[in-house]
């Protein structure tokens, strides 16, 4: 019962934080530099790890599919499988999981530290809303960067699959056939749906991490506990939201 | 050290509060712990009110109520007739709090720490903001630290930068939480002079939480004494010279008696 109450309080607090941040939307132009800085932190610094991970996700997918399909001589469908899986599910999912682990933890740690060491209180006393300068730029940045990261994740994943198909003996599908299958099956709507998912997941992750960070009380140990809680909550949230968003989009 | 004279301060402009600060029946509980118990007092516009008391008596919590960082469990706080918990109050009344640990923004340089307020509130061009910031840094003799990060500063330097940051706000109400702790005696005296000068020349209302009896005697208009969450004394600072209340006398002039130590209860 206590845990349920805590979860409901967390949801309520996150929604309140979102509404408070949204009330400052008009200040985005004057915070352009902050948004760009957050875009850099969320997008550019996450890009290499997204690329590496998604390359191997695409590769493993092609390898497993090729291994399973060789008995049916259905290797020509590997491109379709990898293409659709990456675009509709794995691309946005992997980017969001990386975002939770890499960016979400950093955001929580930074805001929790600012809260514990009274920097957030100092902002309030200066009549500067923490939601405006700490939360809103991050939410805007994640909305800007998630589609970019997702498209790159999809492309790299597809190429990972192509490389495996080309150089694995029992698959032996050339890049032309592989990408022809990708083009044939993957429609704009699939990529778009994936980007919608990524936007929802990314927004939820950053919102939850900001909320947990700003509600941290105590000392250094609580900062660490908040980071753990934020990452775990983000991962659970991604999986739960995935089901509902997929249901809406299908 | 070439300390600046407090007479430089009038460059900082401000307008006084009209009705001051009123605290009426303020009580605060954190769970089952009652930190403040029915505290009532007023601070007149332009007054320096020094709040003294042992550690853990609720002084800092009281300051946090006055600036609107904590909501009262019972009673109310009014700053110039406004509830400080209401966001608009900070638009009506310029308030600043000098935190005990500085609370500087660790990711920003000292200069940017001070420039944040005028930039966010668009209080002039970058050149004007620079002049305002550098002046505040000069008052506290920390202008050479402008480009440093707070993590590169000593405890005393952080405190001075924190006071400089409060000055940049040009506050009508300035709250200090232990402003002279961690400072050497000369700098502590300078801070006392700055607090007094702000009152004399631009009628800044100041509430100072301190353990420093010398500070209270030299600059306070009135002194309040908080013990176990209750305000047990309010009066002129001269009352501290020979306090009638034995608890205040013991706090101000603690006698070291190794035959009858205060921690004897620990033996149990």
XYZ file of C-alpha atoms in Angstrom, chain B residues 4 18 32 68 81 95 166 180 206 214 230 243:
12
model
C 37.115 47.895 0.432
C 7.007 49.482 3.729
C 6.489 14.108 14.504
C 9.118 31.162 1.203
C 2.054 42.297 3.690
C 14.519 39.126 -1.219
C 22.823 38.512 -2.732
C 30.431 35.255 9.416
C 18.128 42.404 7.409
C 29.971 40.416 18.756
C 10.478 28.840 20.896
C 21.115 38.422 30.228
